[in-house]
Short mmCIF file of C-alpha atoms in Angstrom, two decimals:
data_model
loop_
_atom_site.label_atom_id
_atom_site.label_comp_id
_atom_site.label_asym_id
_atom_site.label_seq_id
_atom_site.Cartn_x
_atom_site.Cartn_y
_atom_site.Cartn_z
CA MET A 14 9.56 2.62 39.67
CA SER A 15 12.95 1.51 40.91
CA LYS A 16 13.77 0.07 37.54
CA PRO A 17 16.16 2.13 35.42
CA ALA A 18 14.52 3.41 32.27
CA ALA A 19 16.78 1.45 29.95
CA GLU A 20 15.83 -1.83 31.54
CA HIS A 21 12.25 -1.10 30.82
CA LEU A 22 12.87 -1.20 27.11
CA ARG A 23 14.46 -4.61 27.24
CA PRO A 24 12.36 -7.71 27.00
CA PRO A 25 11.74 -8.79 30.56
CA ASP A 26 13.25 -12.22 30.21
CA ARG A 27 16.07 -12.02 27.78
CA ARG A 28 17.96 -15.02 29.03
CA TRP A 29 14.91 -17.17 28.69
CA THR A 30 14.42 -15.85 25.21
CA ARG A 31 17.99 -16.57 24.19
CA LEU A 32 18.01 -20.05 25.60
CA PHE A 33 14.64 -21.35 24.56
CA VAL A 34 13.86 -19.32 21.53
CA ALA A 35 16.91 -18.04 19.70
CA ARG A 36 18.60 -21.43 19.69
CA PRO A 37 15.64 -23.51 18.59
CA ALA A 38 14.87 -20.80 16.06
CA ALA A 39 18.34 -21.11 14.61
CA VAL A 40 17.97 -24.87 14.44
CA LEU A 41 14.61 -24.52 12.76
CA VAL A 42 15.95 -22.02 10.23
CA LEU A 43 18.76 -24.42 9.40
CA ALA A 44 16.40 -27.34 9.14
CA ALA A 45 14.06 -25.32 6.95
CA CYS A 46 16.96 -24.43 4.68
CA LEU A 47 17.65 -28.13 4.16
CA TRP A 48 14.35 -28.33 2.36
CA ALA A 49 15.26 -25.41 0.14
CA GLY A 50 16.45 -27.68 -2.64
CA HIS A 51 13.31 -29.79 -2.71
CA ALA A 52 10.82 -29.37 -5.49
CA ARG A 53 8.18 -26.97 -4.29
CA ALA A 54 4.70 -28.13 -3.44
CA GLN A 55 4.45 -30.79 -6.14
CA GLU A 56 2.83 -33.29 -3.85
CA ILE A 57 1.71 -32.76 -0.29
CA TYR A 58 4.54 -33.70 2.06
CA ASP A 59 3.12 -34.98 5.34
CA PRO A 60 5.57 -37.52 6.76
CA ILE A 61 4.15 -37.39 10.29
CA GLU A 62 0.53 -37.64 9.19
CA PRO A 63 -0.57 -40.07 11.96
CA VAL A 64 0.74 -37.65 14.60
CA ASN A 65 -0.80 -34.70 12.80
CA ARG A 66 -4.15 -36.44 12.61
CA ALA A 67 -4.04 -37.21 16.32
CA ILE A 68 -3.31 -33.55 17.09
CA PHE A 69 -6.09 -32.57 14.73
CA ALA A 70 -8.53 -34.80 16.62
CA PHE A 71 -7.39 -33.17 19.87
CA ASN A 72 -7.87 -29.72 18.33
CA GLN A 73 -11.39 -30.65 17.30
CA VAL A 74 -12.23 -31.48 20.91
CA VAL A 75 -10.69 -28.28 22.25
CA ASP A 76 -12.51 -26.34 19.58
CA GLY A 77 -15.85 -27.82 20.50
CA LEU A 78 -15.32 -27.18 24.21
CA ILE A 79 -13.71 -23.74 24.20
CA LEU A 80 -13.00 -21.97 20.93
CA ASP A 81 -16.30 -22.51 19.19
CA PRO A 82 -18.46 -21.41 22.14
CA ALA A 83 -16.18 -18.41 22.68
CA GLN A 84 -16.41 -17.27 19.07
CA GLN A 85 -20.18 -17.72 19.09
CA ILE A 86 -20.49 -15.49 22.13
CA TYR A 87 -18.11 -12.98 20.56
CA GLY A 88 -20.12 -12.99 17.36
CA TYR A 89 -23.39 -12.55 19.22
CA VAL A 90 -22.39 -10.01 21.87
CA VAL A 91 -19.97 -7.70 20.08
CA PRO A 92 -21.65 -5.36 17.56
CA GLU A 93 -20.34 -5.37 13.99
CA PRO A 94 -18.60 -1.94 14.09
CA ALA A 95 -16.72 -2.99 17.24
CA LYS A 96 -15.63 -6.21 15.54
CA ARG A 97 -14.29 -4.18 12.63
CA GLY A 98 -12.41 -2.03 15.12
CA VAL A 99 -10.89 -5.11 16.73
CA ARG A 100 -9.76 -6.41 13.36
CA ASN A 101 -8.30 -3.07 12.34
CA PHE A 102 -6.46 -2.80 15.63
CA LEU A 103 -5.01 -6.31 15.37
CA SER A 104 -3.97 -5.74 11.75
CA ASN A 105 -2.27 -2.50 12.70
CA LEU A 106 -0.33 -4.26 15.47
CA ALA A 107 1.11 -6.64 12.88
CA ALA A 108 2.33 -3.80 10.63
CA PRO A 109 5.93 -3.63 11.98
CA ILE A 110 6.42 -7.35 11.30
CA ILE A 111 4.90 -7.00 7.83
CA PHE A 112 7.11 -3.98 7.14
CA VAL A 113 10.33 -5.83 8.00
CA ASN A 114 9.31 -8.77 5.81
CA ASP A 115 8.36 -6.47 2.93
CA LEU A 116 11.89 -5.08 3.09
CA LEU A 117 13.52 -8.51 3.39
CA GLN A 118 11.67 -9.56 0.24
CA GLY A 119 12.89 -6.48 -1.58
CA GLU A 120 9.33 -5.17 -1.96
CA ARG A 121 10.03 -1.49 -1.45
CA GLU A 122 6.71 -0.25 -2.72
CA ARG A 123 4.75 -2.62 -0.51
CA ALA A 124 6.96 -1.67 2.43
CA GLY A 125 6.03 1.94 1.76
CA VAL A 126 2.33 1.07 1.80
CA THR A 127 2.71 -0.82 5.08
CA LEU A 128 4.64 2.02 6.70
CA GLY A 129 2.29 4.72 5.44
CA ARG A 130 -0.80 2.84 6.59
CA PHE A 131 0.75 2.18 9.98
CA MET A 132 1.61 5.83 10.54
CA ILE A 133 -1.81 7.10 9.47
CA ASN A 134 -3.82 4.45 11.28
CA THR A 135 -1.83 4.65 14.49
CA THR A 136 -2.36 8.41 14.70
CA LEU A 137 -5.52 9.48 12.83
CA GLY A 138 -6.98 5.99 13.15
CA LEU A 139 -6.72 6.27 16.93
CA GLY A 140 -4.19 3.54 17.58
CA GLY A 141 -5.34 1.46 14.66
CA ILE A 142 -8.99 1.06 15.63
CA PHE A 143 -10.07 2.87 12.47
CA ASP A 144 -8.65 2.06 9.07
CA PHE A 145 -8.24 5.72 8.25
CA ALA A 146 -5.69 4.94 5.53
CA SER A 147 -8.33 3.11 3.49
CA ILE A 148 -10.86 5.87 4.09
CA VAL A 149 -8.51 8.40 2.51
CA GLY A 150 -7.92 6.06 -0.42
CA MET A 151 -4.61 4.39 0.40
CA GLU A 152 -3.92 0.97 -1.02
CA PRO A 153 -5.41 -1.79 1.17
CA GLY A 154 -3.06 -3.54 3.57
CA HIS A 155 -1.45 -6.88 2.87
CA ASP A 156 0.04 -9.71 4.86
CA GLU A 157 3.65 -10.79 5.03
CA ASP A 158 5.52 -12.98 7.46
CA PHE A 159 8.94 -14.55 7.73
CA GLY A 160 7.63 -17.87 6.43
CA GLN A 161 6.76 -16.09 3.18
CA THR A 162 10.13 -14.37 3.19
CA LEU A 163 11.87 -17.75 3.48
CA ALA A 164 9.71 -18.98 0.60
CA VAL A 165 10.79 -16.02 -1.52
CA TYR A 166 14.39 -17.03 -0.72
CA GLY A 167 13.63 -20.48 -2.12
CA VAL A 168 12.79 -22.47 1.01
CA SER A 169 10.02 -24.98 0.33
CA SER A 170 7.21 -25.50 2.79
CA GLY A 171 8.80 -28.62 4.28
CA PRO A 172 6.82 -31.22 6.17
CA PHE A 173 3.26 -30.31 7.06
CA ILE A 174 2.72 -29.84 10.81
CA MET A 175 -0.58 -29.68 12.65
CA LEU A 176 0.07 -27.56 15.73
CA PRO A 177 -1.94 -28.10 18.90
CA ILE A 178 -4.64 -25.39 19.17
CA LEU A 179 -2.96 -23.23 16.51
CA GLY A 180 -3.83 -25.48 13.62
CA PRO A 181 -2.17 -26.10 10.25
CA SER A 182 1.41 -25.06 9.59
CA GLY A 183 4.65 -26.45 8.21
CA LEU A 184 8.29 -26.54 9.17
CA ARG A 185 9.10 -23.40 7.19
CA ASP A 186 6.11 -21.51 8.52
CA VAL A 187 6.67 -22.56 12.14
CA THR A 188 10.20 -21.22 11.73
CA GLY A 189 8.82 -18.01 10.29
CA THR A 190 6.32 -17.69 13.10
CA VAL A 191 9.03 -18.03 15.75
CA VAL A 192 11.26 -15.46 14.06
CA ASP A 193 8.37 -13.02 13.60
CA ALA A 194 7.27 -13.37 17.21
CA PHE A 195 10.66 -13.21 18.90
CA VAL A 196 12.84 -11.20 16.56
CA PHE A 197 10.62 -8.85 14.57
CA ASN A 198 7.70 -8.26 16.93
CA PRO A 199 8.38 -5.00 18.80
CA TRP A 200 5.43 -4.97 21.15
CA PRO A 201 6.70 -7.24 23.94
CA TYR A 202 9.38 -4.59 24.49
CA TYR A 203 6.83 -1.91 25.25
CA VAL A 204 3.78 -3.39 26.96
CA ASP A 205 3.11 -5.52 30.01
CA ASP A 206 2.66 -9.23 29.68
CA GLU A 207 -0.93 -9.01 30.84
CA VAL A 208 -1.76 -6.68 27.96
CA THR A 209 -0.03 -8.95 25.47
CA LEU A 210 -1.90 -11.93 26.82
CA GLY A 211 -5.23 -10.13 26.61
CA VAL A 212 -4.58 -9.09 23.02
CA ARG A 213 -3.67 -12.66 22.16
CA ILE A 214 -6.86 -14.05 23.57
CA VAL A 215 -8.99 -11.53 21.68
CA ASP A 216 -6.95 -12.27 18.57
CA GLY A 217 -7.57 -15.99 18.91
CA VAL A 218 -11.30 -15.61 19.39
CA ASP A 219 -11.60 -13.11 16.54
CA THR A 220 -9.64 -15.44 14.27
CA ARG A 221 -11.88 -18.35 15.11
CA TYR A 222 -14.93 -16.16 14.49
CA ARG A 223 -13.67 -15.15 11.09
CA ILE A 224 -12.88 -18.65 9.86
CA ASP A 225 -16.11 -20.13 11.21
CA PRO A 226 -18.03 -20.10 7.89
CA VAL A 227 -15.12 -21.80 6.13
CA LEU A 228 -14.88 -24.49 8.77
CA ASP A 229 -18.61 -25.09 8.67
CA ASP A 230 -18.55 -25.44 4.92
CA LEU A 231 -15.56 -27.76 4.94
CA GLU A 232 -17.10 -29.89 7.65
CA ALA A 233 -20.31 -30.22 5.66
CA ASN A 234 -18.82 -30.81 2.24
CA SER A 235 -15.40 -32.41 2.54
CA LEU A 236 -14.85 -36.14 2.29
CA ASP A 237 -11.87 -35.93 4.62
CA LEU A 238 -11.78 -32.79 6.79
CA TYR A 239 -8.11 -33.14 7.71
CA ALA A 240 -7.05 -33.45 4.07
CA ALA A 241 -9.31 -30.56 3.08
CA ILE A 242 -7.86 -28.23 5.72
CA ARG A 243 -4.32 -29.28 4.85
CA SER A 244 -4.84 -28.63 1.14
CA GLY A 245 -6.60 -25.33 1.75
CA TYR A 246 -3.86 -24.15 4.08
CA LEU A 247 -1.06 -25.06 1.68
CA GLN A 248 -2.81 -23.43 -1.28
CA ARG A 249 -3.48 -20.24 0.70
CA ARG A 250 0.16 -20.10 1.70
CA GLU A 251 1.24 -20.47 -1.91
CA ALA A 252 -1.18 -17.72 -2.92
CA ASP A 253 0.14 -15.45 -0.15
CA ILE A 254 3.70 -16.12 -1.27
CA ARG A 255 2.76 -15.12 -4.80
CA ASN A 256 1.12 -12.05 -3.27
CA GLY A 257 -2.29 -13.14 -4.43
CA ALA A 258 -1.52 -14.11 -7.99
CA SER A 259 -3.29 -17.10 -9.53
CA PRO A 260 -1.61 -20.53 -9.46
CA ALA A 261 -2.10 -20.72 -13.23
CA GLY A 262 1.23 -21.22 -14.96
CA SER A 263 2.95 -22.85 -11.98
CA SER A 264 4.16 -26.30 -12.97
CA ALA A 265 2.46 -28.13 -10.09
CA TYR A 266 -0.88 -26.70 -11.12
CA GLU A 267 -0.45 -27.00 -14.88
CA ASP A 268 0.62 -30.65 -14.66
CA ILE A 269 -2.87 -31.52 -13.45
CA PHE A 270 -4.42 -30.23 -16.64
CA ASP A 271 -1.85 -31.77 -18.97
CA GLN A 272 -3.04 -35.30 -18.26
CA ASP A 273 -4.70 -36.77 -21.30
CA PHE A 274 -7.39 -39.23 -20.30
CA ASP A 275 -8.46 -40.30 -23.76
CA ASP A 276 -5.54 -42.68 -24.22
CA GLU A 277 -5.92 -44.36 -20.90
CA GLN A 278 -7.57 -47.75 -21.14
CA PRO A 279 -9.04 -49.05 -17.91
CA LEU A 280 -7.32 -51.93 -16.13
CA PRO A 281 -8.99 -55.29 -16.52
CA SER A 282 -11.09 -55.85 -13.44
CA ASP A 283 -8.97 -58.77 -12.20
CA ALA A 284 -5.83 -56.64 -12.00
CA ALA A 285 -6.52 -53.64 -9.82
CA PRO A 286 -3.57 -53.35 -7.45
CA VAL A 287 -4.84 -50.07 -6.02
CA ASP A 288 -7.73 -51.82 -4.40
CA ALA A 289 -5.78 -54.63 -2.85
CA GLY A 290 -6.05 -52.98 0.55
CA GLY A 291 -9.82 -52.74 0.36
CA MET B 17 10.82 -14.55 35.68
CA ASN B 18 7.62 -13.16 34.35
CA ASN B 19 4.90 -15.49 33.45
CA ARG B 20 5.05 -14.85 29.74
CA PHE B 21 2.67 -16.42 27.37
CA PRO B 22 4.76 -17.53 24.42
CA PRO B 23 4.50 -14.73 21.88
CA MET B 24 4.67 -17.37 19.20
CA GLN B 25 1.09 -18.10 19.87
CA HIS B 26 0.12 -14.55 19.25
CA ARG B 27 2.01 -14.25 16.03
CA SER B 28 0.77 -17.55 14.87
CA MET B 29 -2.79 -16.61 15.56
CA ARG B 30 -2.19 -13.44 13.63
CA ALA B 31 -0.70 -15.29 10.74
CA ALA B 32 -3.54 -17.73 10.78
CA GLU B 33 -5.99 -14.91 10.92
CA MET B 34 -4.50 -13.07 7.99
CA ARG B 35 -4.26 -16.26 6.07
CA LEU B 36 -7.63 -17.60 6.91
CA GLY B 37 -9.30 -14.24 7.21
CA ARG B 38 -9.50 -13.86 3.51
CA ARG B 39 -10.54 -17.44 3.32
CA ARG B 40 -13.38 -16.67 5.60
CA LEU B 41 -15.40 -15.63 2.65
CA LEU B 42 -14.42 -18.74 0.85
CA ALA B 43 -17.36 -20.52 2.29
CA ARG B 44 -19.65 -18.05 0.67
CA ILE B 45 -17.64 -18.07 -2.49
CA GLY B 46 -17.76 -21.78 -2.30
CA ALA B 47 -21.44 -21.24 -2.54
CA VAL B 48 -21.34 -18.79 -5.36
CA ALA B 49 -18.50 -20.48 -7.16
CA LEU B 50 -20.07 -23.87 -7.01
CA LEU B 51 -23.45 -22.53 -7.94
CA VAL B 52 -22.14 -20.34 -10.67
CA SER B 53 -19.75 -22.98 -11.81
CA ALA B 54 -21.91 -26.03 -11.55
CA PRO B 55 -24.19 -25.30 -14.46
CA GLY B 56 -21.49 -23.90 -16.68
CA LEU B 57 -18.82 -25.98 -15.10
CA PHE B 58 -18.31 -28.37 -17.57
CA GLY B 59 -20.02 -27.11 -20.34
CA ARG B 60 -20.97 -29.33 -23.27
CA SER B 61 -23.51 -26.71 -23.73
CA GLU B 62 -23.94 -26.47 -27.45
CA ALA B 63 -26.17 -23.45 -27.14
CA LEU B 64 -24.19 -21.58 -24.54
CA GLY B 65 -20.67 -22.68 -25.40
CA ALA B 66 -21.07 -22.18 -29.10
CA ALA B 67 -22.76 -18.84 -28.67
CA ALA B 68 -19.94 -17.38 -26.59
CA ALA B 69 -17.41 -15.68 -28.80
CA ASP B 70 -14.64 -15.61 -26.21
CA PRO B 71 -13.91 -16.93 -22.69
CA GLU B 72 -14.93 -13.71 -20.94
CA THR B 73 -18.31 -13.60 -22.68
CA PHE B 74 -18.83 -17.26 -21.83
CA VAL B 75 -18.24 -16.75 -18.10
CA THR B 76 -20.39 -13.64 -18.06
CA GLU B 77 -23.28 -15.45 -19.72
CA VAL B 78 -23.04 -18.49 -17.46
CA GLY B 79 -22.89 -16.31 -14.38
CA ASP B 80 -25.86 -14.21 -15.48
CA GLN B 81 -27.97 -17.30 -16.04
CA VAL B 82 -27.21 -18.65 -12.61
CA LEU B 83 -27.72 -15.33 -10.85
CA THR B 84 -31.07 -14.94 -12.58
CA ILE B 85 -32.20 -18.18 -11.00
CA LEU B 86 -30.73 -17.33 -7.61
CA ASP B 87 -32.38 -13.92 -7.54
CA ASP B 88 -35.73 -15.19 -8.75
CA ALA B 89 -38.06 -14.36 -5.87
CA SER B 90 -40.83 -16.51 -7.30
CA LEU B 91 -38.78 -19.64 -6.70
CA ASP B 92 -38.36 -21.30 -3.31
CA ASP B 93 -35.17 -23.18 -2.44
CA ALA B 94 -36.39 -26.45 -3.85
CA GLY B 95 -37.41 -24.69 -7.04
CA LYS B 96 -34.03 -23.03 -7.40
CA ILE B 97 -32.23 -26.30 -6.79
CA ALA B 98 -34.40 -27.99 -9.37
CA HIS B 99 -33.67 -25.25 -11.92
CA LEU B 100 -29.95 -25.35 -11.23
CA LYS B 101 -29.92 -29.12 -11.49
CA THR B 102 -31.73 -28.85 -14.79
CA LEU B 103 -29.10 -26.41 -16.00
CA LEU B 104 -26.42 -28.80 -14.80
CA ASP B 105 -28.10 -31.72 -16.53
CA GLU B 106 -28.61 -29.77 -19.69
CA TYR B 107 -25.17 -28.25 -20.02
CA ALA B 108 -22.80 -30.24 -17.88
CA ASP B 109 -20.26 -32.86 -18.77
CA LEU B 110 -18.85 -33.74 -15.38
CA ASP B 111 -16.59 -36.42 -16.78
CA LEU B 112 -13.52 -34.28 -17.31
CA LEU B 113 -13.74 -32.67 -13.89
CA ALA B 114 -14.12 -36.07 -12.26
CA LYS B 115 -11.10 -37.35 -14.16
CA LEU B 116 -8.97 -34.32 -13.35
CA ILE B 117 -9.73 -34.78 -9.67
CA LEU B 118 -8.95 -38.48 -9.71
CA GLY B 119 -5.72 -37.80 -11.61
CA ARG B 120 -3.28 -40.70 -11.81
CA HIS B 121 -5.70 -43.07 -10.11
CA TRP B 122 -7.86 -42.94 -13.23
CA ARG B 123 -5.19 -44.96 -14.99
CA THR B 124 -5.28 -47.80 -12.49
CA ALA B 125 -9.07 -47.98 -12.15
CA THR B 126 -11.17 -50.67 -13.81
CA ALA B 127 -13.95 -49.77 -16.20
CA ASP B 128 -16.56 -50.54 -13.55
CA GLN B 129 -14.77 -48.42 -10.97
CA ARG B 130 -14.53 -45.54 -13.42
CA ASP B 131 -18.26 -45.63 -14.09
CA ALA B 132 -19.12 -45.91 -10.40
CA TYR B 133 -16.75 -43.10 -9.49
CA VAL B 134 -18.03 -40.67 -12.12
CA ASP B 135 -21.59 -41.46 -11.10
CA ALA B 136 -20.84 -40.88 -7.40
CA PHE B 137 -18.98 -37.69 -8.23
CA ARG B 138 -21.90 -36.40 -10.21
CA GLN B 139 -24.31 -37.02 -7.35
CA LEU B 140 -21.93 -35.43 -4.88
CA VAL B 141 -21.68 -32.26 -6.98
CA MET B 142 -25.47 -32.03 -7.06
CA THR B 143 -25.74 -32.55 -3.32
CA THR B 144 -23.03 -30.00 -2.56
CA MET B 145 -24.62 -27.47 -4.85
CA ALA B 146 -27.96 -27.87 -3.10
CA ASP B 147 -26.28 -27.59 0.29
CA ARG B 148 -24.50 -24.39 -0.63
CA LEU B 149 -27.55 -22.70 -2.01
CA HIS B 150 -28.30 -21.43 1.48
CA GLN B 151 -24.99 -19.60 1.59
CA TYR B 152 -25.89 -17.34 -1.27
CA GLY B 153 -26.56 -13.83 -0.01
CA GLY B 154 -27.03 -11.40 -2.86
CA GLN B 155 -23.49 -11.44 -4.22
CA THR B 156 -22.92 -10.36 -7.79
CA PHE B 157 -19.89 -10.82 -9.94
CA GLU B 158 -18.02 -9.03 -12.66
CA VAL B 159 -15.45 -10.30 -15.13
CA VAL B 160 -12.24 -8.29 -14.82
CA GLY B 161 -9.92 -9.89 -17.36
CA SER B 162 -8.53 -13.06 -18.88
CA GLN B 163 -5.32 -14.78 -19.76
CA THR B 164 -4.46 -17.48 -22.29
CA ILE B 165 -2.64 -20.46 -20.78
CA ASN B 166 -2.09 -22.57 -23.90
CA ASP B 167 -3.92 -23.42 -27.10
CA ARG B 168 -6.83 -25.06 -25.30
CA ASP B 169 -6.99 -23.53 -21.79
CA SER B 170 -7.55 -19.98 -20.60
CA ILE B 171 -8.27 -18.26 -17.30
CA VAL B 172 -11.03 -15.71 -16.80
CA LYS B 173 -10.63 -13.50 -13.75
CA SER B 174 -13.68 -12.26 -11.91
CA LYS B 175 -14.60 -10.48 -8.72
CA ILE B 176 -17.43 -11.56 -6.48
CA VAL B 177 -18.89 -8.33 -5.12
CA GLN B 178 -20.26 -8.50 -1.59
CA PRO B 179 -23.50 -6.68 -0.90
CA SER B 180 -22.19 -5.85 2.60
CA GLY B 181 -19.42 -3.71 1.11
CA ALA B 182 -16.75 -6.13 2.32
CA PRO B 183 -13.73 -6.46 0.02
CA PRO B 184 -14.55 -8.33 -3.19
CA ILE B 185 -13.38 -11.91 -3.58
CA ALA B 186 -11.13 -12.89 -6.48
CA VAL B 187 -12.43 -15.91 -8.36
CA ASP B 188 -10.65 -17.29 -11.43
CA TRP B 189 -12.30 -19.63 -13.90
CA ARG B 190 -10.28 -22.06 -15.96
CA LEU B 191 -11.88 -22.79 -19.31
CA ARG B 192 -11.11 -25.49 -21.84
CA LYS B 193 -12.02 -25.00 -25.46
CA SER B 194 -13.34 -27.93 -27.44
CA ASP B 195 -15.32 -28.45 -30.62
CA THR B 196 -18.51 -27.79 -28.73
CA GLY B 197 -17.32 -24.52 -27.20
CA TYR B 198 -15.95 -23.54 -23.83
CA ALA B 199 -16.21 -25.52 -20.63
CA ILE B 200 -15.19 -24.47 -17.14
CA ILE B 201 -12.78 -27.03 -15.70
CA ASP B 202 -11.66 -25.36 -12.47
CA VAL B 203 -12.63 -22.57 -10.09
CA ILE B 204 -9.92 -20.79 -8.09
CA ALA B 205 -11.24 -18.74 -5.19
CA GLU B 206 -8.63 -16.48 -3.56
CA GLY B 207 -5.89 -18.80 -4.75
CA VAL B 208 -7.59 -22.02 -3.65
CA SER B 209 -8.42 -24.29 -6.56
CA LEU B 210 -11.43 -26.59 -6.48
CA VAL B 211 -9.60 -29.27 -8.46
CA VAL B 212 -6.44 -29.12 -6.35
CA SER B 213 -8.43 -29.30 -3.11
CA GLN B 214 -10.58 -32.21 -4.26
CA ARG B 215 -7.57 -34.06 -5.64
CA SER B 216 -5.90 -33.84 -2.30
CA GLU B 217 -8.84 -35.36 -0.48
CA VAL B 218 -9.45 -38.02 -3.11
CA ASN B 219 -5.76 -38.99 -3.21
CA ASP B 220 -5.70 -39.47 0.53
CA ILE B 221 -8.75 -41.71 0.53
CA VAL B 222 -7.60 -43.82 -2.43
CA ALA B 223 -4.18 -44.28 -0.82
CA LYS B 224 -5.76 -45.63 2.37
CA GLN B 225 -8.96 -47.31 1.27
CA GLY B 226 -8.46 -47.99 -2.40
CA MET B 227 -10.68 -47.00 -5.27
CA ASP B 228 -13.70 -48.91 -3.94
CA GLY B 229 -13.25 -47.22 -0.57
CA LEU B 230 -13.38 -43.83 -2.28
CA ILE B 231 -16.56 -44.68 -4.14
CA ARG B 232 -18.10 -45.95 -0.89
CA THR B 233 -17.13 -42.77 0.96
CA MET B 234 -18.64 -40.57 -1.74
CA ARG B 235 -21.88 -42.56 -1.80
CA ASP B 236 -22.13 -42.47 1.99
CA ARG B 237 -21.71 -38.72 1.95
CA VAL B 238 -24.41 -38.28 -0.66
CA SER B 239 -26.95 -40.46 1.10
CA LYS B 240 -26.20 -38.92 4.50
CA ARG B 241 -26.63 -35.37 3.26
CA ASP B 242 -29.66 -36.15 1.17
CA ALA B 243 -31.27 -37.74 4.19
CA ILE B 244 -30.60 -34.75 6.42
CA GLU B 245 -30.82 -31.79 4.12
CA LEU B 246 -33.17 -32.75 1.38
CA PRO B 247 -36.02 -34.87 2.67
CA THR B 248 -38.24 -33.41 -0.02
CA ASP B 249 -35.87 -34.68 -2.67
CA LYS B 250 -36.17 -38.18 -1.33
CA ALA B 251 -39.91 -37.95 -1.11
CA GLY B 252 -40.15 -36.73 -4.66
#
């Protein structure tokens, strides 16, 4: 009550933000830009793979103890319409960030869709719980983030990074995540920390619930779960960057199908260097 | 001063959700794609391939055949798997797919390793197909267009329609034309390619364990899953 109104609109801990976020973010952006010249996504670039695999193993344990039970309870207890409402609400919260990134990518039409959907769903959709925009026939929503914006500017994905708890990412996308969260995300300016924290927890559980079938399938059918998740993540990112278009025609993808196997004689069995390691 | 939870986590969760959210259905597409693809996948099907006048017709026909089996109420799971395996045996030439996935390592493999790898791959495809049968839940699909890549390859775009009314899933089929007709050589579900994904896994294993290690890993996987999931198969 004693706070002046203007102070209320400021993030509560600006100094902290500047010191621990803005500066590392700048460093990350710079570092990400260094990768801009690299060939994009030809081969998977995972220079800290042993570390990533260790973090992945840790994540698997945390998942088994906390996330998986939580998502199972969520899936069982919350009725389907309420789950849809949660998803709609969370998607609507992300609209301002998507809007800014639409604009930064020069996608004016998509920015218009994002803005229109946000205005309709926030009002007629009761704060975003109902996707009223889709009901009245507006174009479905889409995702954008600053990692994708950097990609549009020519920044390659950089080294693959497995984040604790949060899962697969990369240097460019971690950078994008930090910028989205601390620069473009308006909500911390308006709501209490407790609310933000609550939303985040729901978001995390809902996310885990939604990817559960994929994880199950990968676990059952992949030869190497880490490699499968890494490849799936990187391909999804590339698809998002292309705004959903097929990889067909991209050189990395087409090279695979250019290989001509007919001319390739097998090595004599006493000269197989690949198997030296055994 | 306030005990703030780093917002990064929130945003990251969101990003992951948006990213993976669409992938959520991938598991089920995996099912449909693999099932739909497996029989036609690799076509050598004189009858089917030669009969199809163009890539879109080919994919439509393959899909219809598979869906007919999947929707056949008179068949139990084992019966469906048997039928699909028969289709696969009858029409499939898994060699090219196996080679595409192995990529550059094909060049450095011995003749024995090549044979063992293709054989293990073939068994793994069968096992995976059987495993994914249970994920099929009444989806249908429609061909929505096609695109010519070069003089031998083309892409057919389709939509997997969900019975629940959830948004349809985009699945692209890459076809290669040969003397015997068309053959599907890749399936791309929501931007994620079967060949690219498998290559990535296979590459990793060959780099660490060599070609023989890869073949061992594939065989282990097949025998483990057959033992757990398909006791009837073993018995028969």
